[in-house]
Amino acid sequence: LLSVLLAGHKPYREECGKLGIVEELLNNFLFATGKTDEDKKQNLPKCKAHNSRELAYRLVVQCILEVPENYTIVSELLRELHKKVRTPTQWEYCPEKSVKSERGFVGLKNLGSTCYMNSLLQQFYMMPHFRHALISSGVDLTSKMSDEENKESLLYQLMRMFSFLSLSEQQAFDTINFCRAYKDETGRPVDVRIQQDAQEFFTILADRVETELKESKYRHLLNDTFGGHVVHQMICQGGCDKTRERKQPMPMISLPIKNRENMKESLEAFVQSEQLDGVSCDHCQKKCTTLKRQVLHTLPNTIFFHLKRFELNFETFRHEKSNQRFEFPLEIDLEPYTKEGMQRIEAQKKKGDGDGGDDNKDNKDEKPEQKKNDDESKGDNKEEDDDEKYTVHPKEYYQYQLCGIVIHTGSAEAGHYYSYIKDRKTGEWNEFNDSLIKGFDLKYLDNDCFGGKKKVKSSTNWVGNWDEDQDKIKNAYILVYDRVEYTDPEHEEDKKKEEEKKAAEKSPMPPKNEAESKQEQDNKEQEKGDADKAATKKEDDNEAEEEEKKPELPPAINVNKLFDANVQGLVEKIPKVWDDILDTNMKFMRDRQLFNLQYFQFIYNLICVAPTPDYDHVDEPTEDETKEDDTKSKNPGLPVIQMATLVCFRFLARTADKRLIFNRFVTYLKFLYTTNVPACKWLLKYLSTQRQLVEQYILTTRDQLVMHGFSDLAIHVLDKLKVIEADELLDTEQVIAKIPMNKVQQMGANGPLQQNNNNNQGKQSFIEQQITVPKCPSSKFMDLLIQLLEIAPKYWFRFQFYFKVFFEYSKMGPFQRNYLIDNQMINRLGDFYLGQNRSPYSDSKKQYHIMGNRMYPPKFDLVVQIICILVTACHTPQTKRFSNFYEQKKDTMDDELKKKWLRLSPTAMSYKDPKNNPDDPERDCLHPLSELDQKLPHCRHLYDKMIAEAHHDRSILEALNKLVVHWSYEDKTFSNEVIRMITEGVDKSGADQVQTFLAIMAEFISINDEVRDHRLQQLHEPSQPDKGVLHFIKCYRSQHQPFSYESIKALINMMNKNEYYAKYMINKRQEWIWWDSWLDSFCHRQTYIHNRDNQRIMQD
């Protein structure tokens, strides 16, 4: 309804601006982030769905229609919005593809080969109590650290990572800071390009985090979560049956899988005893046979099982991966593999052996009734054994369920890690594969995790197919089991405190006198005791005194109580991380709002209805127009064009799926710049200060659409200013600039030095120095492009659009060509084109980048055309001599003689210069050619390379012909060089390549000057008869008939087009009269006709 009202009534649109409706639409309905507490309370932004935002955009555009005041309001709000959004570094940016997974979890970016990290870090994160405790510990222990200490703290980086994984709205978190804090054995940040073992990463990470948590209330965090113990037992078999035990921490259990089919067999192999001979026994006082084994002692709430799939091959000394099938259950009872379980099993075996023995020999003589009673008694004993199974711990202590799987796919040399993890709260399974997170169905557990063999269709010939067994390279590597019901952790220090507390309660402190008498009594007893006991007592007293000196540690936390903790409440306690998360989410929301085709369509509609009157005034202030309010009032279209240009190339150019709207944007921008001269100047001045931006948009990007649009817009603006700034292109001015000390001696005279943004060399010292810079915007921009020529060889595959700007600029007029010539573009492009080995300007100190390869040679067509345009715009040595002679004798010459001495080649890019020639304003002028530039037209390598490329490129052939005609005009010496080049080329060419040389010859003999007859004579009847063109045609007519045929056809075409050449050839008719009979026999020769089309061609 509001849209209908605004569309038909201008006063309503004016009221929308006055009442603040326009601001309300932009601030609250469209561009609120909804991340602050105030936005959440008001449920902002109001328009979240695509349709509602489309309607809101339409209302804003309608409010601006014919109301410039409303556009001012909108433009200011949009300008502030654009300042908050950074230009993305990547191309084809689409924030909607980087949104948090629909499963509600955030992934981790793979920085190269960091999947082994990502897979295990996600396993840690998906333990709610562990991640909450780790975040809480990071908040408590790192809040007082400096920024430098936080960068090096692994605990801080883990806390920050888990905070982002909990509260971020992006698809994945960048782990670069964590990788920098995770040092290798040399103390340097881990190399993200090298893949490591996930089990080794687990061990190192746990050890380093535990080191940072020691002596804090979180010191038992890792031990309480997954830090059980194993006990190593040495059981004497010499008769005493004594057992020696040694307890050891168990962060991860490594299970052998070779020749084992399932988890049960691997656990049995894990606790299997090994017999050792000759072990000394203190009790037996001799060397006895001993059984060595390890069994589970203390079980944590979470157990990590490492499956030994990688083993060293001692024959090849290379690691190999085992892809054998290995099954594991969803639930498991670990009681049989614990210390008490093994004791129970052994007791049952001994009991069974005792019940058997000699009595079993008389079983046959027993009566049936007695046997029945014995069976009943055995059943009762079995029930009693089941009751004895969980005497140490309850049954729930040993019951575990599968909650996580780390998968490795690939081989020992190269592979990839990812995880399947069960959500501890919802029970749903998810796949965590770096940035990608999706659901996982347990029905695919066998296929994706167990490994083994698979059937693959295979065939070695075309006769038949058969099935072939192939290893499944995707299988489980680490298993994560959680206790079905978590148990609260128990700490030795807590037990001691409780015992001391109970002892203190049972025996209250005696009075002072009684205490003294007791002390005297104890002293007497101690004097009567053994000397050993006295020494032991003294040592115990010393240890007690040392323990009393240590500061009392804070009570340890119960990690299980943090299972349902409020993550945001924890993170808010460290403002630096919370503000970082909030700022990241807000920026990401703005990116989603702006890098959206719907938003760009809104901006396009906005500039279409915005006030943009024509403004062709040339006398515009040279200061920054964006800060001049009076300029904006005189030229209201300037801020519209500025905003549209920045949106187009800062945001739209880097957005994905932009082709249609981007082309429309560029087309409309060209239309706006056509009618606004100050905007054209602003654009070129702005671009001349943005080297990196210009470099990206015209050289380094792989987006052909952006390069085409940017170069077209730059050419269009330059063309608009070509007449306005024609007389100012070579003007310069002096400015004060800060120059790096190491660049002072390299300062050029043709433009400002662009500072190299390389911070690897540390801090640089700068000095202020007066430098010369171009004055007009066109020269500023072109000077920047000239500087980029140094890096253009690196981007040879896509520098066409870069040289397209130079090519179009050189065709705009004589002043533009003179600017390029004066900036040494002839020798710069010649050196660029010919390279180190062929260039006449080759510099041994300069590094020449190799461009192209055999498969993809670089395209130099525009470079060649620019060189030819600039050279033909300059005097040749002969025309320069004529011009100098004319200046000396013009007063004594009549009009006919003046025309003779002032005439130029037909391909010369001449121009009228009435300003410098007031006496003769109609005189055709050329630019003088410097001695340095003259080296290029005299370089034979230039023509050889151009001819080689002209065989396949018509534009290069045309440019070459213009250069040859211009440089050969009235120049007998250069004409002789061209004749030699043509005759040698014809002699060495085949039927296809000879056409190029004869095409050059056709233009060469058409030059109407004093040297024409000399050229014809040297080409057809030289001093050496075997070097003429006619001789080559006749000589090869038998062995190379296609060559002679193509040559004759080209010469006949020359005679048809060039009357002077036709008369010359008629006079030499006797030398080529043999053509008639030869052509008749050649055209009617017997050939194999493939089809009727070929036959028709032969008849024609």
PDB file of N, CA, C and O in Angstrom, residues 770-808:
ATOM      1  N   GLN A 770      61.749  16.557  -2.955  1.00  0.00           N
ATOM      2  CA  GLN A 770      60.932  17.177  -3.995  1.00  0.00           C
ATOM      3  C   GLN A 770      61.057  16.357  -5.275  1.00  0.00           C
ATOM      4  O   GLN A 770      62.158  16.090  -5.756  1.00  0.00           O
ATOM      5  N   ILE A 771      59.908  15.932  -5.802  1.00  0.00           N
ATOM      6  CA  ILE A 771      59.908  15.104  -7.002  1.00  0.00           C
ATOM      7  C   ILE A 771      58.994  15.722  -8.041  1.00  0.00           C
ATOM      8  O   ILE A 771      58.123  16.557  -7.731  1.00  0.00           O
ATOM      9  N   THR A 772      59.174  15.302  -9.261  1.00  0.00           N
ATOM     10  CA  THR A 772      58.377  15.784 -10.385  1.00  0.00           C
ATOM     11  C   THR A 772      57.320  14.754 -10.726  1.00  0.00           C
ATOM     12  O   THR A 772      57.627  13.571 -10.916  1.00  0.00           O
ATOM     13  N   VAL A 773      56.069  15.205 -10.811  1.00  0.00           N
ATOM     14  CA  VAL A 773      54.964  14.309 -11.107  1.00  0.00           C
ATOM     15  C   VAL A 773      54.114  14.920 -12.217  1.00  0.00           C
ATOM     16  O   VAL A 773      54.119  16.138 -12.427  1.00  0.00           O
ATOM     17  N   PRO A 774      53.393  14.086 -12.963  1.00  0.00           N
ATOM     18  CA  PRO A 774      52.471  14.636 -13.962  1.00  0.00           C
ATOM     19  C   PRO A 774      51.400  15.507 -13.309  1.00  0.00           C
ATOM     20  O   PRO A 774      51.028  15.301 -12.152  1.00  0.00           O
ATOM     21  N   LYS A 775      50.886  16.415 -14.071  1.00  0.00           N
ATOM     22  CA  LYS A 775      49.936  17.384 -13.519  1.00  0.00           C
ATOM     23  C   LYS A 775      48.495  17.019 -13.794  1.00  0.00           C
ATOM     24  O   LYS A 775      47.643  17.104 -12.906  1.00  0.00           O
ATOM     25  N   CYS A 776      48.179  16.581 -15.003  1.00  0.00           N
ATOM     26  CA  CYS A 776      46.783  16.316 -15.345  1.00  0.00           C
ATOM     27  C   CYS A 776      46.422  14.872 -14.990  1.00  0.00           C
ATOM     28  O   CYS A 776      47.292  13.991 -14.943  1.00  0.00           O
ATOM     29  N   PRO A 777      45.146  14.598 -14.710  1.00  0.00           N
ATOM     30  CA  PRO A 777      44.732  13.249 -14.283  1.00  0.00           C
ATOM     31  C   PRO A 777      45.068  12.159 -15.296  1.00  0.00           C
ATOM     32  O   PRO A 777      45.451  11.061 -14.911  1.00  0.00           O
ATOM     33  N   SER A 778      44.917  12.433 -16.581  1.00  0.00           N
ATOM     34  CA  SER A 778      45.210  11.406 -17.584  1.00  0.00           C
ATOM     35  C   SER A 778      46.664  10.973 -17.517  1.00  0.00           C
ATOM     36  O   SER A 778      46.983   9.771 -17.568  1.00  0.00           O
ATOM     37  N   SER A 779      47.571  11.949 -17.387  1.00  0.00           N
ATOM     38  CA  SER A 779      48.997  11.615 -17.319  1.00  0.00           C
ATOM     39  C   SER A 779      49.322  10.869 -16.041  1.00  0.00           C
ATOM     40  O   SER A 779      50.160   9.968 -16.033  1.00  0.00           O
ATOM     41  N   LYS A 780      48.662  11.236 -14.944  1.00  0.00           N
ATOM     42  CA  LYS A 780      48.884  10.531 -13.682  1.00  0.00           C
ATOM     43  C   LYS A 780      48.521   9.057 -13.820  1.00  0.00           C
ATOM     44  O   LYS A 780      49.266   8.168 -13.376  1.00  0.00           O
ATOM     45  N   PHE A 781      47.365   8.799 -14.433  1.00  0.00           N
ATOM     46  CA  PHE A 781      46.923   7.424 -14.574  1.00  0.00           C
ATOM     47  C   PHE A 781      47.813   6.645 -15.535  1.00  0.00           C
ATOM     48  O   PHE A 781      48.213   5.506 -15.247  1.00  0.00           O
ATOM     49  N   MET A 782      48.145   7.240 -16.681  1.00  0.00           N
ATOM     50  CA  MET A 782      48.984   6.545 -17.651  1.00  0.00           C
ATOM     51  C   MET A 782      50.395   6.334 -17.108  1.00  0.00           C
ATOM     52  O   MET A 782      51.041   5.325 -17.419  1.00  0.00           O
ATOM     53  N   ASP A 783      50.870   7.259 -16.287  1.00  0.00           N
ATOM     54  CA  ASP A 783      52.183   7.075 -15.680  1.00  0.00           C
ATOM     55  C   ASP A 783      52.197   5.854 -14.755  1.00  0.00           C
ATOM     56  O   ASP A 783      53.182   5.108 -14.709  1.00  0.00           O
ATOM     57  N   LEU A 784      51.094   5.633 -14.046  1.00  0.00           N
ATOM     58  CA  LEU A 784      50.987   4.441 -13.205  1.00  0.00           C
ATOM     59  C   LEU A 784      50.987   3.172 -14.048  1.00  0.00           C
ATOM     60  O   LEU A 784      51.655   2.179 -13.715  1.00  0.00           O
ATOM     61  N   LEU A 785      50.258   3.179 -15.163  1.00  0.00           N
ATOM     62  CA  LEU A 785      50.243   2.015 -16.040  1.00  0.00           C
ATOM     63  C   LEU A 785      51.627   1.727 -16.616  1.00  0.00           C
ATOM     64  O   LEU A 785      52.022   0.561 -16.770  1.00  0.00           O
ATOM     65  N   ILE A 786      52.372   2.761 -16.923  1.00  0.00           N
ATOM     66  CA  ILE A 786      53.729   2.569 -17.447  1.00  0.00           C
ATOM     67  C   ILE A 786      54.609   1.903 -16.401  1.00  0.00           C
ATOM     68  O   ILE A 786      55.439   1.029 -16.714  1.00  0.00           O
ATOM     69  N   GLN A 787      54.432   2.289 -15.151  1.00  0.00           N
ATOM     70  CA  GLN A 787      55.222   1.659 -14.080  1.00  0.00           C
ATOM     71  C   GLN A 787      54.868   0.178 -13.931  1.00  0.00           C
ATOM     72  O   GLN A 787      55.724  -0.636 -13.579  1.00  0.00           O
ATOM     73  N   LEU A 788      53.612  -0.174 -14.195  1.00  0.00           N
ATOM     74  CA  LEU A 788      53.199  -1.576 -14.066  1.00  0.00           C
ATOM     75  C   LEU A 788      53.776  -2.461 -15.169  1.00  0.00           C
ATOM     76  O   LEU A 788      53.655  -3.686 -15.094  1.00  0.00           O
ATOM     77  N   LEU A 789      54.419  -1.850 -16.172  1.00  0.00           N
ATOM     78  CA  LEU A 789      55.026  -2.649 -17.236  1.00  0.00           C
ATOM     79  C   LEU A 789      56.123  -3.560 -16.686  1.00  0.00           C
ATOM     80  O   LEU A 789      56.411  -4.610 -17.261  1.00  0.00           O
ATOM     81  N   GLU A 790      56.722  -3.186 -15.553  1.00  0.00           N
ATOM     82  CA  GLU A 790      57.788  -3.996 -14.968  1.00  0.00           C
ATOM     83  C   GLU A 790      57.275  -5.364 -14.507  1.00  0.00           C
ATOM     84  O   GLU A 790      58.005  -6.357 -14.558  1.00  0.00           O
ATOM     85  N   ILE A 791      56.035  -5.423 -14.031  1.00  0.00           N
ATOM     86  CA  ILE A 791      55.506  -6.693 -13.522  1.00  0.00           C
ATOM     87  C   ILE A 791      54.616  -7.388 -14.538  1.00  0.00           C
ATOM     88  O   ILE A 791      54.163  -8.517 -14.295  1.00  0.00           O
ATOM     89  N   ALA A 792      54.346  -6.756 -15.671  1.00  0.00           N
ATOM     90  CA  ALA A 792      53.460  -7.361 -16.669  1.00  0.00           C
ATOM     91  C   ALA A 792      53.941  -8.717 -17.170  1.00  0.00           C
ATOM     92  O   ALA A 792      53.110  -9.600 -17.422  1.00  0.00           O
ATOM     93  N   PRO A 793      55.266  -8.964 -17.329  1.00  0.00           N
ATOM     94  CA  PRO A 793      55.672 -10.298 -17.810  1.00  0.00           C
ATOM     95  C   PRO A 793      55.241 -11.445 -16.911  1.00  0.00           C
ATOM     96  O   PRO A 793      55.053 -12.563 -17.387  1.00  0.00           O
ATOM     97  N   LYS A 794      55.066 -11.200 -15.612  1.00  0.00           N
ATOM     98  CA  LYS A 794      54.632 -12.265 -14.714  1.00  0.00           C
ATOM     99  C   LYS A 794      53.212 -12.717 -15.034  1.00  0.00           C
ATOM    100  O   LYS A 794      52.839 -13.848 -14.738  1.00  0.00           O
ATOM    101  N   TYR A 795      52.429 -11.852 -15.620  1.00  0.00           N
ATOM    102  CA  TYR A 795      51.021 -12.141 -15.895  1.00  0.00           C
ATOM    103  C   TYR A 795      50.773 -12.182 -17.399  1.00  0.00           C
ATOM    104  O   TYR A 795      49.788 -11.652 -17.903  1.00  0.00           O
ATOM    105  N   TRP A 796      51.694 -12.840 -18.119  1.00  0.00           N
ATOM    106  CA  TRP A 796      51.634 -12.885 -19.578  1.00  0.00           C
ATOM    107  C   TRP A 796      50.364 -13.547 -20.078  1.00  0.00           C
ATOM    108  O   TRP A 796      49.917 -13.292 -21.200  1.00  0.00           O
ATOM    109  N   PHE A 797      49.773 -14.408 -19.263  1.00  0.00           N
ATOM    110  CA  PHE A 797      48.596 -15.148 -19.715  1.00  0.00           C
ATOM    111  C   PHE A 797      47.355 -14.258 -19.809  1.00  0.00           C
ATOM    112  O   PHE A 797      46.394 -14.600 -20.484  1.00  0.00           O
ATOM    113  N   ARG A 798      47.372 -13.112 -19.136  1.00  0.00           N
ATOM    114  CA  ARG A 798      46.182 -12.267 -19.116  1.00  0.00           C
ATOM    115  C   ARG A 798      46.509 -10.772 -19.192  1.00  0.00           C
ATOM    116  O   ARG A 798      45.791  -9.942 -18.614  1.00  0.00           O
ATOM    117  N   PHE A 799      47.622 -10.394 -19.893  1.00  0.00           N
ATOM    118  CA  PHE A 799      47.931  -8.967 -19.963  1.00  0.00           C
ATOM    119  C   PHE A 799      47.302  -8.285 -21.188  1.00  0.00           C
ATOM    120  O   PHE A 799      47.645  -7.151 -21.519  1.00  0.00           O
ATOM    121  N   GLN A 800      46.385  -8.960 -21.853  1.00  0.00           N
ATOM    122  CA  GLN A 800      45.764  -8.373 -23.029  1.00  0.00           C
ATOM    123  C   GLN A 800      44.994  -7.099 -22.691  1.00  0.00           C
ATOM    124  O   GLN A 800      45.059  -6.111 -23.426  1.00  0.00           O
ATOM    125  N   PHE A 801      44.244  -7.119 -21.569  1.00  0.00           N
ATOM    126  CA  PHE A 801      43.442  -5.951 -21.215  1.00  0.00           C
ATOM    127  C   PHE A 801      44.328  -4.788 -20.773  1.00  0.00           C
ATOM    128  O   PHE A 801      43.967  -3.628 -20.949  1.00  0.00           O
ATOM    129  N   TYR A 802      45.469  -5.092 -20.204  1.00  0.00           N
ATOM    130  CA  TYR A 802      46.422  -4.051 -19.815  1.00  0.00           C
ATOM    131  C   TYR A 802      46.935  -3.313 -21.046  1.00  0.00           C
ATOM    132  O   TYR A 802      46.933  -2.072 -21.102  1.00  0.00           O
ATOM    133  N   PHE A 803      47.353  -4.055 -22.055  1.00  0.00           N
ATOM    134  CA  PHE A 803      47.865  -3.407 -23.266  1.00  0.00           C
ATOM    135  C   PHE A 803      46.739  -2.834 -24.124  1.00  0.00           C
ATOM    136  O   PHE A 803      46.990  -1.979 -24.974  1.00  0.00           O
ATOM    137  N   LYS A 804      45.535  -3.310 -23.891  1.00  0.00           N
ATOM    138  CA  LYS A 804      44.409  -2.728 -24.630  1.00  0.00           C
ATOM    139  C   LYS A 804      44.245  -1.248 -24.297  1.00  0.00           C
ATOM    140  O   LYS A 804      43.900  -0.440 -25.169  1.00  0.00           O
ATOM    141  N   VAL A 805      44.506  -0.862 -23.042  1.00  0.00           N
ATOM    142  CA  VAL A 805      44.416   0.551 -22.656  1.00  0.00           C
ATOM    143  C   VAL A 805      45.450   1.363 -23.425  1.00  0.00           C
ATOM    144  O   VAL A 805      45.150   2.440 -23.962  1.00  0.00           O
ATOM    145  N   PHE A 806      46.689   0.888 -23.505  1.00  0.00           N
ATOM    146  CA  PHE A 806      47.728   1.594 -24.259  1.00  0.00           C
ATOM    147  C   PHE A 806      47.358   1.673 -25.743  1.00  0.00           C
ATOM    148  O   PHE A 806      47.581   2.708 -26.394  1.00  0.00           O
ATOM    149  N   PHE A 807      46.828   0.576 -26.258  1.00  0.00           N
ATOM    150  CA  PHE A 807      46.493   0.553 -27.685  1.00  0.00           C
ATOM    151  C   PHE A 807      45.413   1.579 -28.021  1.00  0.00           C
ATOM    152  O   PHE A 807      45.562   2.368 -28.977  1.00  0.00           O
ATOM    153  N   GLU A 808      44.348   1.591 -27.248  1.00  0.00           N
ATOM    154  CA  GLU A 808      43.277   2.551 -27.504  1.00  0.00           C
ATOM    155  C   GLU A 808      43.738   3.978 -27.234  1.00  0.00           C
ATOM    156  O   GLU A 808      43.324   4.912 -27.934  1.00  0.00           O
TER     157      GLU A 808
END
